[in-house]
Amino acid sequence: MAKAGGKNSGRKLGTRLAHSGRDRGLTRGGVNPTVQRASTILVESADQLYAPGVWTYGRHGTGTHDALKAALCELEGAAHCQLAPSGLLACTLPILALTTAGDHVLVTDNCYGPTRRFAERMLKRLGVEAEFYDPRIKDISAKLRPNTKAVFIESPGSLTFEISDTPAMTAAARAAGVVSIFDNSWSAGVCHKPLALGADIVVQSTSKYVSGGADVLGGAVLTNDAKLAERVKETATDLGLAVSPDDAYTLLRGLRTLETRMAQCSASALDVARWLAQRPEVDHVIHPALPSHADHELWKRDFSGASGLFGLVLKPAAPKKVHAFLDALELFGLGFSYGGFESLAIHCDPQVKRTVAKPTLAGPLIRISIGLEDPADLCADLESGLAALK
Ligand SMILES: *Cc1c(COP(=O)(O)O)cnc(C)c1O
């Protein structure tokens, strides 16, 4: 686990992301860390073989991994980072670390679909009860039981973008000795700092904004709590999780430019969202930074900005028309994920699986990820799509 701090702390995020994880022991004089492709790492002498903190075997990490961990700690304001080979594993790992048969966990009803599937399928098989809660719940303490081990928060929620009252939820959880876990993939840690708002653990899919390139998968689990960090690490070790050094290097390369890319994606997304909001084919846009968003005030209180991912609800249209809208787009790739340099669009209705707080949507739900293309070009592309709805 890498440590944050040193003279880099106190500087602005862009500066810290450019300079963290670059001490000479990791870079050997290069600007970037070396990529150490290793299963076996040879030690200098026999007394090093079992010494703590020595790189000995690839599964436990190399200098390449340590450089990425240090930079991710800067990003989230964390002291400890565990890497995972995917964002989904970053979500499930802390839950696996904290629970045993007979336990209960609370999971937000609008979480990322595969996180929900893990809760419904694997946790159930392990004898852990997952209860879904309304992301707009006023007081979560009433839902906490003696056997509740974790509250899993994701805000804005996947697909429907509700903002939860994170400080209230993390405070209630902490008061009851329950660990809060926050999926921060939407903000990538640039414009939202859940650890500072009381979350015990923050997780991210680094496949999204940290990478920025749509060419690598990764996840990270971060915390300031040494005991929690140890439990997560132990679970990762027991499961045999490993992250390729090439993937770690690629993610770190993306992370260096994260703040600049996010500023551009965020500004363009607001332009596109405002343009869409006044189109007659659109029922409404779901973007937390727009005053029309139901949780705009909470967003203003707890976030310092927005990413490039938002939703829109079309006026009622047959599925064939929705497909025609998407198929007419040239700049927007039709594909899952977000955070890359390329814009993406999907229709979401087949994916919205809710049991507690079903959203009322007036028409088809579309999710848009804005990349680095010019927003005027993106609006023109969307205009051709909307024309195909007729
Ligand atoms: C994409 C995503 C994940 C999963 O990340 P992968 O890297 O694709 O495994 C988890 N949570 C959220 C909110 C996501 O958007």
mmCIF file of C-alpha atoms and ligand atoms in Angstrom:
data_model
loop_
_atom_site.group_PDB
_atom_site.id
_atom_site.type_symbol
_atom_site.label_atom_id
_atom_site.label_comp_id
_atom_site.label_asym_id
_atom_site.label_seq_id
_atom_site.Cartn_x
_atom_site.Cartn_y
_atom_site.Cartn_z
ATOM 1 C CA MET A 1 0.000 0.000 0.000
ATOM 2 C CA ALA A 2 1.395 3.363 -1.006
ATOM 3 C CA LYS A 3 1.543 6.404 1.244
ATOM 4 C CA ALA A 4 0.349 9.871 0.238
ATOM 5 C CA GLY A 5 1.812 13.052 1.646
ATOM 6 C CA GLY A 6 5.255 14.608 1.490
ATOM 7 C CA LYS A 7 5.786 18.068 0.043
ATOM 8 C CA ASN A 8 3.418 17.292 -2.826
ATOM 9 C CA SER A 9 0.403 17.509 -0.497
ATOM 10 C CA GLY A 10 -0.995 21.046 -0.389
ATOM 11 C CA ARG A 11 -0.380 21.580 -4.095
ATOM 12 C CA LYS A 12 -3.262 21.659 -6.597
ATOM 13 C CA LEU A 13 -4.603 18.387 -7.993
ATOM 14 C CA GLY A 14 -3.135 18.763 -11.501
ATOM 15 C CA THR A 15 0.326 19.368 -10.029
ATOM 16 C CA ARG A 16 0.039 16.431 -7.661
ATOM 17 C CA LEU A 17 -1.139 14.091 -10.423
ATOM 18 C CA ALA A 18 1.829 15.124 -12.571
ATOM 19 C CA HIS A 19 4.377 14.549 -9.816
ATOM 20 C CA SER A 20 3.199 11.732 -7.546
ATOM 21 C CA GLY A 21 4.682 8.245 -7.671
ATOM 22 C CA ARG A 22 7.837 9.474 -9.366
ATOM 23 C CA ASP A 23 10.638 9.019 -6.894
ATOM 24 C CA ARG A 24 13.867 7.725 -8.356
ATOM 25 C CA GLY A 25 13.450 4.278 -6.853
ATOM 26 C CA LEU A 26 10.405 3.834 -9.117
ATOM 27 C CA THR A 27 11.599 5.689 -12.243
ATOM 28 C CA ARG A 28 15.350 4.884 -12.224
ATOM 29 C CA GLY A 29 15.876 8.353 -13.699
ATOM 30 C CA GLY A 30 13.175 8.178 -16.370
ATOM 31 C CA VAL A 31 10.194 10.519 -16.216
ATOM 32 C CA ASN A 32 7.967 7.463 -15.855
ATOM 33 C CA PRO A 33 8.285 4.380 -13.687
ATOM 34 C CA THR A 34 9.802 1.330 -15.286
ATOM 35 C CA VAL A 35 7.403 -1.420 -16.311
ATOM 36 C CA GLN A 36 8.576 -4.411 -14.388
ATOM 37 C CA ARG A 37 7.164 -7.512 -16.050
ATOM 38 C CA ALA A 38 7.786 -10.009 -13.330
ATOM 39 C CA SER A 39 6.404 -13.039 -11.670
ATOM 40 C CA THR A 40 9.638 -13.648 -9.752
ATOM 41 C CA ILE A 41 11.571 -10.690 -8.405
ATOM 42 C CA LEU A 42 15.039 -11.702 -7.243
ATOM 43 C CA VAL A 43 16.259 -10.363 -3.927
ATOM 44 C CA GLU A 44 19.851 -9.445 -3.064
ATOM 45 C CA SER A 45 20.327 -11.734 -0.101
ATOM 46 C CA ALA A 46 18.555 -14.512 1.772
ATOM 47 C CA ASP A 47 17.486 -12.252 4.632
ATOM 48 C CA GLN A 48 15.371 -10.314 2.111
ATOM 49 C CA LEU A 49 13.267 -13.304 1.051
ATOM 50 C CA TYR A 50 10.718 -12.996 3.842
ATOM 51 C CA ALA A 51 11.313 -9.364 4.833
ATOM 52 C CA PRO A 52 8.200 -7.126 4.906
ATOM 53 C CA GLY A 53 7.832 -4.456 2.202
ATOM 54 C CA VAL A 54 10.240 -6.117 -0.248
ATOM 55 C CA TRP A 55 9.090 -6.757 -3.828
ATOM 56 C CA THR A 56 9.343 -10.520 -4.202
ATOM 57 C CA TYR A 57 6.542 -11.779 -6.425
ATOM 58 C CA GLY A 58 4.503 -10.148 -9.167
ATOM 59 C CA ARG A 59 1.115 -10.958 -7.684
ATOM 60 C CA HIS A 60 1.919 -8.762 -4.706
ATOM 61 C CA GLY A 61 2.970 -5.863 -6.916
ATOM 62 C CA THR A 62 6.098 -4.214 -8.303
ATOM 63 C CA GLY A 63 7.416 -0.665 -8.488
ATOM 64 C CA THR A 64 5.072 0.010 -11.425
ATOM 65 C CA HIS A 65 2.079 -0.813 -9.229
ATOM 66 C CA ASP A 66 3.444 1.244 -6.343
ATOM 67 C CA ALA A 67 3.775 4.311 -8.579
ATOM 68 C CA LEU A 68 0.125 4.008 -9.665
ATOM 69 C CA LYS A 69 -1.018 3.461 -6.084
ATOM 70 C CA ALA A 70 0.806 6.583 -4.896
ATOM 71 C CA ALA A 71 -0.839 8.696 -7.604
ATOM 72 C CA LEU A 72 -4.313 7.261 -6.904
ATOM 73 C CA CYS A 73 -3.837 8.062 -3.199
ATOM 74 C CA GLU A 74 -3.185 11.693 -4.187
ATOM 75 C CA LEU A 75 -6.328 11.692 -6.299
ATOM 76 C CA GLU A 76 -8.691 10.465 -3.582
ATOM 77 C CA GLY A 77 -6.924 11.891 -0.530
ATOM 78 C CA ALA A 78 -6.202 8.388 0.737
ATOM 79 C CA ALA A 79 -3.302 6.830 2.604
ATOM 80 C CA HIS A 80 -3.751 3.277 1.291
ATOM 81 C CA CYS A 81 -4.594 1.864 -2.122
ATOM 82 C CA GLN A 82 -5.328 -1.682 -3.257
ATOM 83 C CA LEU A 83 -5.395 -2.208 -6.996
ATOM 84 C CA ALA A 84 -7.887 -4.548 -8.625
ATOM 85 C CA PRO A 85 -7.930 -5.908 -12.175
ATOM 86 C CA SER A 86 -11.353 -4.315 -12.813
ATOM 87 C CA GLY A 87 -13.666 -1.711 -11.357
ATOM 88 C CA LEU A 88 -16.236 -4.367 -10.564
ATOM 89 C CA LEU A 89 -13.708 -6.240 -8.468
ATOM 90 C CA ALA A 90 -12.880 -2.978 -6.685
ATOM 91 C CA CYS A 91 -16.591 -2.768 -5.768
ATOM 92 C CA THR A 92 -16.952 -6.366 -4.634
ATOM 93 C CA LEU A 93 -13.582 -6.786 -2.868
ATOM 94 C CA PRO A 94 -14.326 -4.608 0.202
ATOM 95 C CA ILE A 95 -17.745 -6.244 0.608
ATOM 96 C CA LEU A 96 -16.095 -9.681 0.507
ATOM 97 C CA ALA A 97 -13.474 -8.434 2.972
ATOM 98 C CA LEU A 98 -16.064 -7.209 5.473
ATOM 99 C CA THR A 99 -18.767 -9.864 5.442
ATOM 100 C CA THR A 100 -19.352 -13.442 6.461
ATOM 101 C CA ALA A 101 -22.415 -15.737 6.449
ATOM 102 C CA GLY A 102 -25.256 -14.249 8.521
ATOM 103 C CA ASP A 103 -24.262 -10.628 7.845
ATOM 104 C CA HIS A 104 -26.341 -7.889 6.243
ATOM 105 C CA VAL A 105 -25.262 -5.149 3.841
ATOM 106 C CA LEU A 106 -27.147 -2.139 2.511
ATOM 107 C CA VAL A 107 -26.706 -1.425 -1.193
ATOM 108 C CA THR A 108 -28.085 1.575 -3.038
ATOM 109 C CA ASP A 109 -30.936 0.674 -5.409
ATOM 110 C CA ASN A 110 -29.318 2.643 -8.264
ATOM 111 C CA CYS A 111 -25.887 0.999 -8.114
ATOM 112 C CA TYR A 112 -23.937 -0.170 -11.160
ATOM 113 C CA GLY A 113 -25.797 -3.200 -12.560
ATOM 114 C CA PRO A 114 -23.042 -5.811 -12.111
ATOM 115 C CA THR A 115 -22.551 -4.659 -8.481
ATOM 116 C CA ARG A 116 -26.237 -5.367 -7.963
ATOM 117 C CA ARG A 117 -25.895 -8.770 -9.643
ATOM 118 C CA PHE A 118 -22.993 -9.632 -7.300
ATOM 119 C CA ALA A 119 -25.136 -8.668 -4.301
ATOM 120 C CA GLU A 120 -28.115 -10.676 -5.530
ATOM 121 C CA ARG A 121 -26.208 -13.727 -6.673
ATOM 122 C CA MET A 122 -22.846 -14.272 -4.993
ATOM 123 C CA LEU A 123 -23.570 -12.590 -1.650
ATOM 124 C CA LYS A 124 -26.768 -14.607 -1.412
ATOM 125 C CA ARG A 125 -24.831 -17.816 -2.038
ATOM 126 C CA LEU A 126 -22.371 -16.821 0.688
ATOM 127 C CA GLY A 127 -25.246 -16.310 3.138
ATOM 128 C CA VAL A 128 -24.926 -12.523 3.224
ATOM 129 C CA GLU A 129 -28.201 -10.628 2.927
ATOM 130 C CA ALA A 130 -28.083 -7.604 0.620
ATOM 131 C CA GLU A 131 -30.884 -5.113 1.133
ATOM 132 C CA PHE A 132 -31.368 -2.377 -1.443
ATOM 133 C CA TYR A 133 -32.246 1.121 -0.248
ATOM 134 C CA ASP A 134 -33.672 4.254 -1.856
ATOM 135 C CA PRO A 135 -30.709 6.481 -2.867
ATOM 136 C CA ARG A 136 -32.741 9.495 -1.658
ATOM 137 C CA ILE A 137 -33.333 7.957 1.786
ATOM 138 C CA LYS A 138 -33.523 10.631 4.498
ATOM 139 C CA ASP A 139 -32.265 8.588 7.437
ATOM 140 C CA ILE A 140 -30.422 5.340 6.804
ATOM 141 C CA SER A 141 -29.884 4.619 10.521
ATOM 142 C CA ALA A 142 -33.350 3.007 10.722
ATOM 143 C CA LYS A 143 -32.131 0.376 8.236
ATOM 144 C CA LEU A 144 -28.974 -0.518 10.157
ATOM 145 C CA ARG A 145 -29.172 -3.825 12.004
ATOM 146 C CA PRO A 146 -26.837 -5.359 14.579
ATOM 147 C CA ASN A 147 -25.448 -7.596 11.802
ATOM 148 C CA THR A 148 -25.069 -4.809 9.194
ATOM 149 C CA LYS A 149 -21.445 -4.681 8.086
ATOM 150 C CA ALA A 150 -21.421 -2.234 5.203
ATOM 151 C CA VAL A 151 -23.385 0.489 3.420
ATOM 152 C CA PHE A 152 -22.586 0.695 -0.285
ATOM 153 C CA ILE A 153 -23.175 4.148 -1.806
ATOM 154 C CA GLU A 154 -22.920 5.254 -5.433
ATOM 155 C CA SER A 155 -23.677 8.881 -6.201
ATOM 156 C CA PRO A 156 -24.691 9.988 -8.740
ATOM 157 C CA GLY A 157 -26.308 6.580 -9.238
ATOM 158 C CA SER A 158 -25.652 4.583 -12.381
ATOM 159 C CA LEU A 159 -28.011 5.434 -15.273
ATOM 160 C CA THR A 160 -30.445 7.594 -13.270
ATOM 161 C CA PHE A 161 -27.990 10.017 -11.585
ATOM 162 C CA GLU A 162 -29.689 10.563 -8.213
ATOM 163 C CA ILE A 163 -27.426 12.292 -5.675
ATOM 164 C CA SER A 164 -27.398 10.761 -2.193
ATOM 165 C CA ASP A 165 -26.862 12.660 1.043
ATOM 166 C CA THR A 166 -23.418 11.117 1.514
ATOM 167 C CA PRO A 167 -22.320 13.019 4.672
ATOM 168 C CA ALA A 168 -25.559 12.035 6.463
ATOM 169 C CA MET A 169 -25.259 8.389 5.392
ATOM 170 C CA THR A 170 -21.580 7.992 6.235
ATOM 171 C CA ALA A 171 -22.103 9.667 9.636
ATOM 172 C CA ALA A 172 -25.023 7.359 10.473
ATOM 173 C CA ALA A 173 -23.021 4.314 9.388
ATOM 174 C CA ARG A 174 -19.941 5.349 11.370
ATOM 175 C CA ALA A 175 -22.002 6.039 14.505
ATOM 176 C CA ALA A 176 -23.241 2.448 14.310
ATOM 177 C CA GLY A 177 -19.786 0.985 13.583
ATOM 178 C CA VAL A 178 -20.788 0.129 10.017
ATOM 179 C CA VAL A 179 -18.271 0.636 7.186
ATOM 180 C CA SER A 180 -19.355 2.893 4.308
ATOM 181 C CA ILE A 181 -18.080 2.130 0.806
ATOM 182 C CA PHE A 182 -18.488 4.726 -1.957
ATOM 183 C CA ASP A 183 -18.259 4.008 -5.712
ATOM 184 C CA ASN A 184 -16.677 7.198 -7.071
ATOM 185 C CA SER A 185 -16.291 6.170 -10.726
ATOM 186 C CA TRP A 186 -18.514 9.017 -12.039
ATOM 187 C CA SER A 187 -16.382 11.817 -10.625
ATOM 188 C CA ALA A 188 -13.109 9.843 -10.838
ATOM 189 C CA GLY A 189 -12.105 11.661 -7.652
ATOM 190 C CA VAL A 190 -11.627 14.961 -9.480
ATOM 191 C CA CYS A 191 -14.790 16.762 -8.387
ATOM 192 C CA HIS A 192 -15.952 14.623 -5.467
ATOM 193 C CA LYS A 193 -14.001 13.479 -2.411
ATOM 194 C CA PRO A 194 -16.078 10.889 -0.531
ATOM 195 C CA LEU A 195 -13.320 10.135 2.021
ATOM 196 C CA ALA A 196 -13.473 13.792 3.089
ATOM 197 C CA LEU A 197 -17.269 13.446 3.411
ATOM 198 C CA GLY A 198 -16.946 10.584 5.871
ATOM 199 C CA ALA A 199 -16.783 7.504 3.633
ATOM 200 C CA ASP A 200 -14.487 4.814 5.043
ATOM 201 C CA ILE A 201 -13.605 3.277 1.685
ATOM 202 C CA VAL A 202 -13.789 4.718 -1.816
ATOM 203 C CA VAL A 203 -13.679 2.541 -4.918
ATOM 204 C CA GLN A 204 -13.279 3.454 -8.558
ATOM 205 C CA SER A 205 -13.365 1.867 -11.953
ATOM 206 C CA THR A 206 -10.110 3.249 -13.310
ATOM 207 C CA SER A 207 -11.151 1.812 -16.698
ATOM 208 C CA LYS A 208 -13.185 5.014 -17.090
ATOM 209 C CA TYR A 209 -11.751 8.522 -16.557
ATOM 210 C CA VAL A 210 -8.406 7.542 -15.025
ATOM 211 C CA SER A 211 -7.557 5.574 -18.157
ATOM 212 C CA GLY A 212 -9.261 7.962 -20.557
ATOM 213 C CA GLY A 213 -8.249 5.762 -23.459
ATOM 214 C CA ALA A 214 -10.854 2.975 -23.604
ATOM 215 C CA ASP A 215 -7.996 0.488 -23.839
ATOM 216 C CA VAL A 216 -7.438 -0.899 -20.342
ATOM 217 C CA LEU A 217 -9.413 -2.248 -17.372
ATOM 218 C CA GLY A 218 -8.674 -1.487 -13.761
ATOM 219 C CA GLY A 219 -10.034 -0.690 -10.339
ATOM 220 C CA ALA A 220 -8.848 0.716 -7.048
ATOM 221 C CA VAL A 221 -9.911 0.478 -3.404
ATOM 222 C CA LEU A 222 -8.733 3.397 -1.254
ATOM 223 C CA THR A 223 -8.983 4.269 2.419
ATOM 224 C CA ASN A 224 -7.321 6.190 5.234
ATOM 225 C CA ASP A 225 -8.025 3.411 7.728
ATOM 226 C CA ALA A 226 -4.998 1.130 8.133
ATOM 227 C CA LYS A 227 -7.043 -1.743 9.569
ATOM 228 C CA LEU A 228 -9.556 -1.651 6.719
ATOM 229 C CA ALA A 229 -6.691 -1.441 4.233
ATOM 230 C CA GLU A 230 -5.149 -4.551 5.766
ATOM 231 C CA ARG A 231 -8.421 -6.492 5.528
ATOM 232 C CA VAL A 232 -8.896 -5.528 1.888
ATOM 233 C CA LYS A 233 -5.294 -6.464 1.104
ATOM 234 C CA GLU A 234 -5.638 -9.797 2.904
ATOM 235 C CA THR A 235 -8.769 -10.615 0.889
ATOM 236 C CA ALA A 236 -7.038 -9.666 -2.362
ATOM 237 C CA THR A 237 -4.103 -11.886 -1.371
ATOM 238 C CA ASP A 238 -6.367 -14.792 -0.433
ATOM 239 C CA LEU A 239 -8.203 -14.535 -3.751
ATOM 240 C CA GLY A 240 -4.969 -14.276 -5.731
ATOM 241 C CA LEU A 241 -5.824 -10.987 -7.440
ATOM 242 C CA ALA A 242 -3.134 -9.641 -9.716
ATOM 243 C CA VAL A 243 -2.872 -6.577 -11.941
ATOM 244 C CA SER A 244 -0.603 -6.630 -14.967
ATOM 245 C CA PRO A 245 2.288 -4.124 -14.752
ATOM 246 C CA ASP A 246 1.534 -3.040 -18.318
ATOM 247 C CA ASP A 247 -2.038 -2.195 -17.269
ATOM 248 C CA ALA A 248 -0.752 -0.353 -14.187
ATOM 249 C CA TYR A 249 1.609 1.659 -16.409
ATOM 250 C CA THR A 250 -1.150 2.458 -18.922
ATOM 251 C CA LEU A 251 -3.495 3.598 -16.137
ATOM 252 C CA LEU A 252 -0.805 5.811 -14.616
ATOM 253 C CA ARG A 253 -0.134 7.384 -17.989
ATOM 254 C CA GLY A 254 -3.836 8.224 -18.245
ATOM 255 C CA LEU A 255 -3.975 9.521 -14.692
ATOM 256 C CA ARG A 256 -1.338 12.193 -15.419
ATOM 257 C CA THR A 257 -3.760 14.030 -17.735
ATOM 258 C CA LEU A 258 -6.973 13.263 -15.840
ATOM 259 C CA GLU A 259 -7.681 16.750 -14.513
ATOM 260 C CA THR A 260 -7.235 18.458 -17.895
ATOM 261 C CA ARG A 261 -9.344 15.895 -19.732
ATOM 262 C CA MET A 262 -12.053 16.044 -17.090
ATOM 263 C CA ALA A 263 -12.254 19.858 -17.300
ATOM 264 C CA GLN A 264 -12.821 19.586 -21.061
ATOM 265 C CA CYS A 265 -15.309 16.686 -20.876
ATOM 266 C CA SER A 266 -17.204 18.442 -18.094
ATOM 267 C CA ALA A 267 -17.502 21.782 -19.904
ATOM 268 C CA SER A 268 -18.504 20.134 -23.196
ATOM 269 C CA ALA A 269 -21.045 17.906 -21.432
ATOM 270 C CA LEU A 270 -22.737 20.950 -19.884
ATOM 271 C CA ASP A 271 -22.900 22.628 -23.314
ATOM 272 C CA VAL A 272 -24.414 19.511 -24.871
ATOM 273 C CA ALA A 273 -26.789 18.943 -21.924
ATOM 274 C CA ARG A 274 -28.107 22.535 -22.146
ATOM 275 C CA TRP A 275 -28.528 22.199 -25.904
ATOM 276 C CA LEU A 276 -30.441 18.926 -25.486
ATOM 277 C CA ALA A 277 -32.641 20.363 -22.710
ATOM 278 C CA GLN A 278 -34.251 22.847 -25.101
ATOM 279 C CA ARG A 279 -34.890 20.344 -27.920
ATOM 280 C CA PRO A 280 -38.570 19.512 -28.497
ATOM 281 C CA GLU A 281 -37.785 15.750 -28.858
ATOM 282 C CA VAL A 282 -36.325 15.652 -25.334
ATOM 283 C CA ASP A 283 -38.545 15.302 -22.258
ATOM 284 C CA HIS A 284 -35.756 16.260 -19.873
ATOM 285 C CA VAL A 285 -32.028 16.029 -19.288
ATOM 286 C CA ILE A 286 -30.702 14.391 -16.123
ATOM 287 C CA HIS A 287 -27.521 16.244 -15.241
ATOM 288 C CA PRO A 288 -26.756 17.043 -11.580
ATOM 289 C CA ALA A 289 -25.142 20.387 -12.475
ATOM 290 C CA LEU A 290 -28.354 21.667 -14.100
ATOM 291 C CA PRO A 291 -30.736 23.498 -11.712
ATOM 292 C CA SER A 292 -33.556 21.324 -13.113
ATOM 293 C CA HIS A 293 -32.003 18.209 -11.499
ATOM 294 C CA ALA A 294 -34.005 17.050 -8.469
ATOM 295 C CA ASP A 295 -30.864 16.836 -6.292
ATOM 296 C CA HIS A 296 -29.089 19.911 -7.666
ATOM 297 C CA GLU A 297 -28.728 21.505 -4.201
ATOM 298 C CA LEU A 298 -27.046 18.388 -2.765
ATOM 299 C CA TRP A 299 -24.733 18.288 -5.782
ATOM 300 C CA LYS A 300 -23.810 21.959 -5.227
ATOM 301 C CA ARG A 301 -23.090 21.255 -1.577
ATOM 302 C CA ASP A 302 -20.962 18.114 -1.990
ATOM 303 C CA PHE A 303 -19.360 18.290 -5.459
ATOM 304 C CA SER A 304 -16.904 20.809 -6.909
ATOM 305 C CA GLY A 305 -17.835 19.987 -10.497
ATOM 306 C CA ALA A 306 -19.313 17.396 -12.814
ATOM 307 C CA SER A 307 -17.940 14.772 -15.155
ATOM 308 C CA GLY A 308 -18.973 14.224 -18.757
ATOM 309 C CA LEU A 309 -21.563 11.514 -18.120
ATOM 310 C CA PHE A 310 -25.283 12.324 -17.984
ATOM 311 C CA GLY A 311 -28.680 11.059 -19.017
ATOM 312 C CA LEU A 312 -31.612 12.257 -21.024
ATOM 313 C CA VAL A 313 -35.207 11.133 -21.307
ATOM 314 C CA LEU A 314 -36.700 11.337 -24.757
ATOM 315 C CA LYS A 315 -40.363 12.081 -25.339
ATOM 316 C CA PRO A 316 -42.196 8.728 -25.674
ATOM 317 C CA ALA A 317 -40.921 6.867 -28.744
ATOM 318 C CA ALA A 318 -41.089 3.271 -29.956
ATOM 319 C CA PRO A 319 -37.916 1.167 -29.426
ATOM 320 C CA LYS A 320 -37.373 1.126 -33.203
ATOM 321 C CA LYS A 321 -37.256 4.929 -33.246
ATOM 322 C CA VAL A 322 -34.809 4.976 -30.345
ATOM 323 C CA HIS A 323 -32.567 2.604 -32.285
ATOM 324 C CA ALA A 324 -32.876 4.868 -35.345
ATOM 325 C CA PHE A 325 -31.778 7.829 -33.175
ATOM 326 C CA LEU A 326 -28.692 5.959 -31.954
ATOM 327 C CA ASP A 327 -27.879 4.442 -35.349
ATOM 328 C CA ALA A 328 -27.914 7.897 -36.973
ATOM 329 C CA LEU A 329 -25.088 9.112 -34.705
ATOM 330 C CA GLU A 330 -21.649 9.234 -36.308
ATOM 331 C CA LEU A 331 -19.448 10.722 -33.582
ATOM 332 C CA PHE A 332 -21.019 8.889 -30.659
ATOM 333 C CA GLY A 333 -19.931 5.281 -30.452
ATOM 334 C CA LEU A 334 -22.647 2.864 -29.383
ATOM 335 C CA GLY A 335 -20.964 1.211 -26.468
ATOM 336 C CA PHE A 336 -20.834 0.708 -22.740
ATOM 337 C CA SER A 337 -18.460 2.530 -20.399
ATOM 338 C CA TYR A 338 -17.504 6.217 -20.236
ATOM 339 C CA GLY A 339 -14.580 8.486 -19.498
ATOM 340 C CA GLY A 340 -12.709 7.903 -22.755
ATOM 341 C CA PHE A 341 -11.623 10.529 -25.293
ATOM 342 C CA GLU A 342 -14.455 9.362 -27.553
ATOM 343 C CA SER A 343 -18.124 10.122 -26.936
ATOM 344 C CA LEU A 344 -20.524 7.243 -26.351
ATOM 345 C CA ALA A 345 -24.286 6.756 -26.238
ATOM 346 C CA ILE A 346 -26.536 3.895 -25.172
ATOM 347 C CA HIS A 347 -30.214 3.415 -24.452
ATOM 348 C CA CYS A 348 -30.629 2.214 -20.881
ATOM 349 C CA ASP A 349 -34.120 0.809 -20.425
ATOM 350 C CA PRO A 350 -33.082 -2.881 -20.661
ATOM 351 C CA GLN A 351 -30.534 -2.194 -17.883
ATOM 352 C CA VAL A 352 -32.601 -0.322 -15.288
ATOM 353 C CA LYS A 353 -33.215 -2.971 -12.601
ATOM 354 C CA ARG A 354 -34.740 -1.480 -9.486
ATOM 355 C CA THR A 355 -36.674 -2.980 -6.615
ATOM 356 C CA VAL A 356 -37.070 -0.149 -4.078
ATOM 357 C CA ALA A 357 -37.094 3.245 -5.738
ATOM 358 C CA LYS A 358 -38.310 2.724 -9.311
ATOM 359 C CA PRO A 359 -37.675 5.876 -11.339
ATOM 360 C CA THR A 360 -40.669 7.273 -13.226
ATOM 361 C CA LEU A 361 -39.429 7.995 -16.706
ATOM 362 C CA ALA A 362 -41.702 9.704 -19.228
ATOM 363 C CA GLY A 363 -39.904 8.090 -22.175
ATOM 364 C CA PRO A 364 -36.812 6.179 -23.262
ATOM 365 C CA LEU A 365 -33.683 6.778 -21.144
ATOM 366 C CA ILE A 366 -30.431 7.504 -22.976
ATOM 367 C CA ARG A 367 -26.995 7.776 -21.377
ATOM 368 C CA ILE A 368 -24.335 9.948 -22.934
ATOM 369 C CA SER A 369 -20.621 10.129 -22.224
ATOM 370 C CA ILE A 370 -19.012 13.243 -23.635
ATOM 371 C CA GLY A 371 -15.431 12.856 -24.802
ATOM 372 C CA LEU A 372 -12.909 15.307 -26.193
ATOM 373 C CA GLU A 373 -14.621 16.130 -29.493
ATOM 374 C CA ASP A 374 -15.807 19.700 -30.039
ATOM 375 C CA PRO A 375 -19.228 20.191 -28.403
ATOM 376 C CA ALA A 376 -20.627 22.003 -31.463
ATOM 377 C CA ASP A 377 -19.793 18.950 -33.591
ATOM 378 C CA LEU A 378 -21.399 16.694 -30.989
ATOM 379 C CA CYS A 379 -24.605 18.781 -30.976
ATOM 380 C CA ALA A 380 -24.735 18.668 -34.770
ATOM 381 C CA ASP A 381 -24.369 14.886 -34.607
ATOM 382 C CA LEU A 382 -27.152 14.634 -32.025
ATOM 383 C CA GLU A 383 -29.319 16.838 -34.222
ATOM 384 C CA SER A 384 -29.084 14.221 -37.006
ATOM 385 C CA GLY A 385 -30.000 11.572 -34.443
ATOM 386 C CA LEU A 386 -33.024 13.491 -33.215
ATOM 387 C CA ALA A 387 -34.147 14.001 -36.823
ATOM 388 C CA ALA A 388 -34.186 10.201 -37.217
ATOM 389 C CA LEU A 389 -36.727 9.989 -34.351
ATOM 390 C CA LYS A 390 -39.405 11.574 -36.554
HETATM 391 C C1 LIG B 1 -17.877 0.723 -15.032
HETATM 392 C C2 LIG B 1 -18.251 0.799 -13.616
HETATM 393 C C3 LIG B 1 -17.851 -0.197 -12.721
HETATM 394 C C4 LIG B 1 -17.094 -1.428 -13.172
HETATM 395 O O1 LIG B 1 -15.861 -1.115 -13.697
HETATM 396 P P1 LIG B 1 -15.080 -2.127 -14.694
HETATM 397 O O2 LIG B 1 -13.725 -1.523 -14.718
HETATM 398 O O3 LIG B 1 -15.791 -2.079 -15.990
HETATM 399 O O4 LIG B 1 -15.127 -3.475 -14.076
HETATM 400 C C5 LIG B 1 -18.207 -0.066 -11.403
HETATM 401 N N1 LIG B 1 -18.928 0.985 -10.975
HETATM 402 C C6 LIG B 1 -19.331 1.958 -11.807
HETATM 403 C C7 LIG B 1 -20.125 3.092 -11.276
HETATM 404 C C8 LIG B 1 -19.015 1.893 -13.151
HETATM 405 O O5 LIG B 1 -19.455 2.846 -13.977
#
